[in-house]
Amino acid sequence: MVQLWVNLPARAKGMEPGYQAIRAGDIPEVSLADGAGAVRVIAGDLAGRTGPAQTQTPMQVWDVRLRREGRARLHVPEGWPATVAVIDGTVMVNDDAVLRDADLAILGTEGSALALEANNEARLLVLSGEPIGDPVAARGPFVMNHEHEIERTRADFRHNRFLSREAS
């Protein structure tokens, strides 16, 4: 199981918290070329298949499984940053970086192609999203847009006042 927390745009920071239970049978799967493996589309889309996760901003969340010696070329929208998180196995990313269990690579926004190659069976997450463009202030588990919002949120937490309200 993997639990993901996603930053929200400023307009949505004060919304009620949400939870989505997604069953394995609800996640479409796309076979990769040349029998390289498969991609489960959790959010966003790939090869005409759309994932069941509902998001506040456009994003891709792909559960990629590569077979031994599997090679895949995936495309994220131009200008979207991407992250590769290896759950199991060893993967070469863009013919450059070798990632192993629990390694993470944060890629830039240049280009849209992502080349993956596994020397053995591998499982990884590929995450990408449309840039929000808002400033980010973070401390501990709190992520807001400005330092004063962090202070207010920490005070609300200390006094058990987490109520739905617009962030200001």
PDB file of C-alpha atoms in Angstrom:
ATOM      1  CA  MET A   1       0.000   0.000   0.000  1.00  0.00           C
ATOM      2  CA  VAL A   2       1.140   3.517  -0.755  1.00  0.00           C
ATOM      3  CA  GLN A   3      -0.471   6.612   0.704  1.00  0.00           C
ATOM      4  CA  LEU A   4       0.002   9.868  -1.179  1.00  0.00           C
ATOM      5  CA  TRP A   5      -0.527  13.403   0.057  1.00  0.00           C
ATOM      6  CA  VAL A   6      -0.810  16.017  -2.666  1.00  0.00           C
ATOM      7  CA  ASN A   7      -0.336  19.766  -2.329  1.00  0.00           C
ATOM      8  CA  LEU A   8      -3.445  21.758  -3.193  1.00  0.00           C
ATOM      9  CA  PRO A   9      -3.701  25.105  -4.945  1.00  0.00           C
ATOM     10  CA  ALA A  10      -4.368  28.087  -2.655  1.00  0.00           C
ATOM     11  CA  ARG A  11      -8.057  28.155  -3.642  1.00  0.00           C
ATOM     12  CA  ALA A  12      -8.548  24.636  -2.241  1.00  0.00           C
ATOM     13  CA  LYS A  13      -6.389  24.718   0.909  1.00  0.00           C
ATOM     14  CA  GLY A  14      -9.364  25.285   3.243  1.00  0.00           C
ATOM     15  CA  MET A  15     -11.607  22.596   1.780  1.00  0.00           C
ATOM     16  CA  GLU A  16     -12.896  19.672   3.811  1.00  0.00           C
ATOM     17  CA  PRO A  17     -10.397  16.808   3.933  1.00  0.00           C
ATOM     18  CA  GLY A  18     -11.166  13.902   1.681  1.00  0.00           C
ATOM     19  CA  TYR A  19     -10.310  10.256   1.357  1.00  0.00           C
ATOM     20  CA  GLN A  20     -10.623   7.997  -1.649  1.00  0.00           C
ATOM     21  CA  ALA A  21     -10.661   4.251  -1.305  1.00  0.00           C
ATOM     22  CA  ILE A  22      -9.702   2.802  -4.658  1.00  0.00           C
ATOM     23  CA  ARG A  23     -10.077  -0.915  -5.233  1.00  0.00           C
ATOM     24  CA  ALA A  24      -7.604  -2.800  -7.391  1.00  0.00           C
ATOM     25  CA  GLY A  25     -10.385  -3.859  -9.776  1.00  0.00           C
ATOM     26  CA  ASP A  26     -11.229  -0.211 -10.485  1.00  0.00           C
ATOM     27  CA  ILE A  27      -7.737   0.624 -11.747  1.00  0.00           C
ATOM     28  CA  PRO A  28      -7.273   0.198 -15.512  1.00  0.00           C
ATOM     29  CA  GLU A  29      -4.094  -1.450 -16.737  1.00  0.00           C
ATOM     30  CA  VAL A  30      -2.125  -0.646 -19.880  1.00  0.00           C
ATOM     31  CA  SER A  31       0.278  -3.215 -21.325  1.00  0.00           C
ATOM     32  CA  LEU A  32       3.685  -1.855 -22.298  1.00  0.00           C
ATOM     33  CA  ALA A  33       5.234  -2.428 -25.723  1.00  0.00           C
ATOM     34  CA  ASP A  34       7.331  -5.536 -26.346  1.00  0.00           C
ATOM     35  CA  GLY A  35       6.017  -7.268 -23.215  1.00  0.00           C
ATOM     36  CA  ALA A  36       8.060  -4.936 -21.001  1.00  0.00           C
ATOM     37  CA  GLY A  37       5.399  -4.911 -18.282  1.00  0.00           C
ATOM     38  CA  ALA A  38       2.273  -2.963 -17.451  1.00  0.00           C
ATOM     39  CA  VAL A  39       1.096   0.348 -16.019  1.00  0.00           C
ATOM     40  CA  ARG A  40      -1.852   0.661 -13.653  1.00  0.00           C
ATOM     41  CA  VAL A  41      -3.393   4.102 -14.173  1.00  0.00           C
ATOM     42  CA  ILE A  42      -4.433   5.396 -10.747  1.00  0.00           C
ATOM     43  CA  ALA A  43      -4.876   9.066 -11.699  1.00  0.00           C
ATOM     44  CA  GLY A  44      -4.737  10.873 -15.005  1.00  0.00           C
ATOM     45  CA  ASP A  45      -4.594   8.902 -18.187  1.00  0.00           C
ATOM     46  CA  LEU A  46      -2.353   6.778 -20.340  1.00  0.00           C
ATOM     47  CA  ALA A  47      -3.065   5.261 -23.754  1.00  0.00           C
ATOM     48  CA  GLY A  48      -6.729   6.235 -23.576  1.00  0.00           C
ATOM     49  CA  ARG A  49      -7.296   4.751 -20.117  1.00  0.00           C
ATOM     50  CA  THR A  50      -8.294   7.042 -17.243  1.00  0.00           C
ATOM     51  CA  GLY A  51      -7.568   6.347 -13.589  1.00  0.00           C
ATOM     52  CA  PRO A  52     -10.309   6.473 -10.927  1.00  0.00           C
ATOM     53  CA  ALA A  53      -8.613   8.913  -8.514  1.00  0.00           C
ATOM     54  CA  GLN A  54     -10.231  12.320  -8.311  1.00  0.00           C
ATOM     55  CA  THR A  55      -7.785  15.204  -8.063  1.00  0.00           C
ATOM     56  CA  GLN A  56      -8.028  18.971  -7.542  1.00  0.00           C
ATOM     57  CA  THR A  57      -5.417  19.656 -10.223  1.00  0.00           C
ATOM     58  CA  PRO A  58      -4.414  17.618 -13.294  1.00  0.00           C
ATOM     59  CA  MET A  59      -1.905  14.891 -12.472  1.00  0.00           C
ATOM     60  CA  GLN A  60      -0.717  11.420 -13.415  1.00  0.00           C
ATOM     61  CA  VAL A  61      -0.199   8.641 -10.880  1.00  0.00           C
ATOM     62  CA  TRP A  62       1.033   5.474 -12.560  1.00  0.00           C
ATOM     63  CA  ASP A  63       1.913   2.178 -10.866  1.00  0.00           C
ATOM     64  CA  VAL A  64       4.537   0.739 -13.234  1.00  0.00           C
ATOM     65  CA  ARG A  65       5.639  -2.888 -13.205  1.00  0.00           C
ATOM     66  CA  LEU A  66       8.576  -3.806 -15.392  1.00  0.00           C
ATOM     67  CA  ARG A  67       9.680  -7.314 -16.222  1.00  0.00           C
ATOM     68  CA  ARG A  68      13.319  -8.394 -16.186  1.00  0.00           C
ATOM     69  CA  GLU A  69      15.129  -6.481 -18.963  1.00  0.00           C
ATOM     70  CA  GLY A  70      11.911  -4.533 -19.571  1.00  0.00           C
ATOM     71  CA  ARG A  71      12.234  -1.170 -21.284  1.00  0.00           C
ATOM     72  CA  ALA A  72       9.493   1.401 -21.466  1.00  0.00           C
ATOM     73  CA  ARG A  73       9.129   4.920 -22.761  1.00  0.00           C
ATOM     74  CA  LEU A  74       6.361   6.904 -21.101  1.00  0.00           C
ATOM     75  CA  HIS A  75       5.265  10.455 -21.829  1.00  0.00           C
ATOM     76  CA  VAL A  76       4.098  13.069 -19.363  1.00  0.00           C
ATOM     77  CA  PRO A  77       2.640  16.386 -20.522  1.00  0.00           C
ATOM     78  CA  GLU A  78       5.254  18.940 -21.578  1.00  0.00           C
ATOM     79  CA  GLY A  79       6.142  21.290 -18.727  1.00  0.00           C
ATOM     80  CA  TRP A  80       4.996  18.956 -15.946  1.00  0.00           C
ATOM     81  CA  PRO A  81       7.626  17.882 -13.410  1.00  0.00           C
ATOM     82  CA  ALA A  82       7.822  14.141 -12.841  1.00  0.00           C
ATOM     83  CA  THR A  83       8.977  11.951  -9.976  1.00  0.00           C
ATOM     84  CA  VAL A  84       9.993   8.300 -10.105  1.00  0.00           C
ATOM     85  CA  ALA A  85       9.779   6.368  -6.827  1.00  0.00           C
ATOM     86  CA  VAL A  86      11.104   2.798  -6.821  1.00  0.00           C
ATOM     87  CA  ILE A  87       9.133   0.439  -4.620  1.00  0.00           C
ATOM     88  CA  ASP A  88      11.008  -2.764  -5.523  1.00  0.00           C
ATOM     89  CA  GLY A  89      13.858  -3.552  -7.884  1.00  0.00           C
ATOM     90  CA  THR A  90      16.422  -1.528  -9.764  1.00  0.00           C
ATOM     91  CA  VAL A  91      15.593   0.863 -12.582  1.00  0.00           C
ATOM     92  CA  MET A  92      17.635   3.066 -14.871  1.00  0.00           C
ATOM     93  CA  VAL A  93      15.894   6.377 -15.578  1.00  0.00           C
ATOM     94  CA  ASN A  94      16.561   8.288 -18.813  1.00  0.00           C
ATOM     95  CA  ASP A  95      19.725   6.256 -19.496  1.00  0.00           C
ATOM     96  CA  ASP A  96      21.360   8.167 -16.667  1.00  0.00           C
ATOM     97  CA  ALA A  97      20.367   7.526 -13.043  1.00  0.00           C
ATOM     98  CA  VAL A  98      20.135   4.097 -11.413  1.00  0.00           C
ATOM     99  CA  LEU A  99      17.479   3.865  -8.700  1.00  0.00           C
ATOM    100  CA  ARG A 100      17.002   1.028  -6.220  1.00  0.00           C
ATOM    101  CA  ASP A 101      14.429   0.123  -3.566  1.00  0.00           C
ATOM    102  CA  ALA A 102      13.038   3.250  -1.880  1.00  0.00           C
ATOM    103  CA  ASP A 103      15.034   5.636  -4.121  1.00  0.00           C
ATOM    104  CA  LEU A 104      13.375   8.708  -5.554  1.00  0.00           C
ATOM    105  CA  ALA A 105      14.257  10.821  -8.598  1.00  0.00           C
ATOM    106  CA  ILE A 106      12.722  14.239  -9.162  1.00  0.00           C
ATOM    107  CA  LEU A 107      12.927  15.164 -12.822  1.00  0.00           C
ATOM    108  CA  GLY A 108      12.723  18.593 -14.386  1.00  0.00           C
ATOM    109  CA  THR A 109      10.051  19.969 -16.668  1.00  0.00           C
ATOM    110  CA  GLU A 110      12.119  19.856 -19.869  1.00  0.00           C
ATOM    111  CA  GLY A 111      10.816  17.345 -22.383  1.00  0.00           C
ATOM    112  CA  SER A 112       8.051  14.841 -21.944  1.00  0.00           C
ATOM    113  CA  ALA A 113       9.679  11.449 -22.520  1.00  0.00           C
ATOM    114  CA  LEU A 114      10.656   9.228 -19.617  1.00  0.00           C
ATOM    115  CA  ALA A 115      12.814   6.172 -20.418  1.00  0.00           C
ATOM    116  CA  LEU A 116      12.781   3.318 -17.900  1.00  0.00           C
ATOM    117  CA  GLU A 117      14.817   0.123 -17.935  1.00  0.00           C
ATOM    118  CA  ALA A 118      14.793  -2.668 -15.348  1.00  0.00           C
ATOM    119  CA  ASN A 119      17.518  -5.275 -14.953  1.00  0.00           C
ATOM    120  CA  ASN A 120      15.194  -7.476 -12.869  1.00  0.00           C
ATOM    121  CA  GLU A 121      11.501  -7.337 -11.975  1.00  0.00           C
ATOM    122  CA  ALA A 122      10.742  -3.817 -10.737  1.00  0.00           C
ATOM    123  CA  ARG A 123       7.819  -1.871  -9.389  1.00  0.00           C
ATOM    124  CA  LEU A 124       7.768   1.916  -9.288  1.00  0.00           C
ATOM    125  CA  LEU A 125       5.480   4.905  -9.174  1.00  0.00           C
ATOM    126  CA  VAL A 126       5.632   7.622 -11.782  1.00  0.00           C
ATOM    127  CA  LEU A 127       4.040  10.837 -10.548  1.00  0.00           C
ATOM    128  CA  SER A 128       3.603  14.024 -12.543  1.00  0.00           C
ATOM    129  CA  GLY A 129       1.367  17.026 -12.299  1.00  0.00           C
ATOM    130  CA  GLU A 130       0.518  20.353 -13.775  1.00  0.00           C
ATOM    131  CA  PRO A 131       2.503  22.988 -11.883  1.00  0.00           C
ATOM    132  CA  ILE A 132       0.308  24.925  -9.461  1.00  0.00           C
ATOM    133  CA  GLY A 133       2.476  28.038  -9.479  1.00  0.00           C
ATOM    134  CA  ASP A 134       1.615  29.047  -5.908  1.00  0.00           C
ATOM    135  CA  PRO A 135       4.323  29.780  -3.329  1.00  0.00           C
ATOM    136  CA  VAL A 136       4.971  26.941  -0.872  1.00  0.00           C
ATOM    137  CA  ALA A 137       5.588  27.220   2.860  1.00  0.00           C
ATOM    138  CA  ALA A 138       6.053  23.977   4.785  1.00  0.00           C
ATOM    139  CA  ARG A 139       6.822  23.021   8.358  1.00  0.00           C
ATOM    140  CA  GLY A 140       6.365  19.505   9.675  1.00  0.00           C
ATOM    141  CA  PRO A 141       3.142  18.060   8.292  1.00  0.00           C
ATOM    142  CA  PHE A 142       1.746  21.465   7.332  1.00  0.00           C
ATOM    143  CA  VAL A 143       1.967  22.786   3.773  1.00  0.00           C
ATOM    144  CA  MET A 144       0.475  26.168   2.983  1.00  0.00           C
ATOM    145  CA  ASN A 145       1.358  29.093   0.738  1.00  0.00           C
ATOM    146  CA  HIS A 146       2.730  31.609   3.249  1.00  0.00           C
ATOM    147  CA  GLU A 147       4.462  31.488   6.614  1.00  0.00           C
ATOM    148  CA  HIS A 148       1.586  33.279   8.390  1.00  0.00           C
ATOM    149  CA  GLU A 149      -0.761  30.490   7.203  1.00  0.00           C
ATOM    150  CA  ILE A 150       1.585  27.913   8.717  1.00  0.00           C
ATOM    151  CA  GLU A 151       1.525  29.740  12.054  1.00  0.00           C
ATOM    152  CA  ARG A 152      -2.286  29.933  12.025  1.00  0.00           C
ATOM    153  CA  THR A 153      -2.592  26.277  11.051  1.00  0.00           C
ATOM    154  CA  ARG A 154      -0.210  25.179  13.810  1.00  0.00           C
ATOM    155  CA  ALA A 155      -2.232  27.200  16.349  1.00  0.00           C
ATOM    156  CA  ASP A 156      -5.469  25.649  15.056  1.00  0.00           C
ATOM    157  CA  PHE A 157      -3.917  22.208  15.440  1.00  0.00           C
ATOM    158  CA  ARG A 158      -2.701  22.888  18.984  1.00  0.00           C
ATOM    159  CA  HIS A 159      -6.193  24.092  19.971  1.00  0.00           C
ATOM    160  CA  ASN A 160      -8.078  21.346  18.088  1.00  0.00           C
ATOM    161  CA  ARG A 161      -9.703  23.903  15.778  1.00  0.00           C
ATOM    162  CA  PHE A 162      -9.341  22.258  12.402  1.00  0.00           C
ATOM    163  CA  LEU A 163     -12.485  23.555  10.790  1.00  0.00           C
ATOM    164  CA  SER A 164     -13.239  24.021   7.134  1.00  0.00           C
ATOM    165  CA  ARG A 165     -12.413  27.558   6.127  1.00  0.00           C
ATOM    166  CA  GLU A 166     -10.828  29.359   3.255  1.00  0.00           C
ATOM    167  CA  ALA A 167      -7.089  29.923   3.662  1.00  0.00           C
ATOM    168  CA  SER A 168      -6.225  33.587   3.701  1.00  0.00           C
TER     169      SER A 168
END
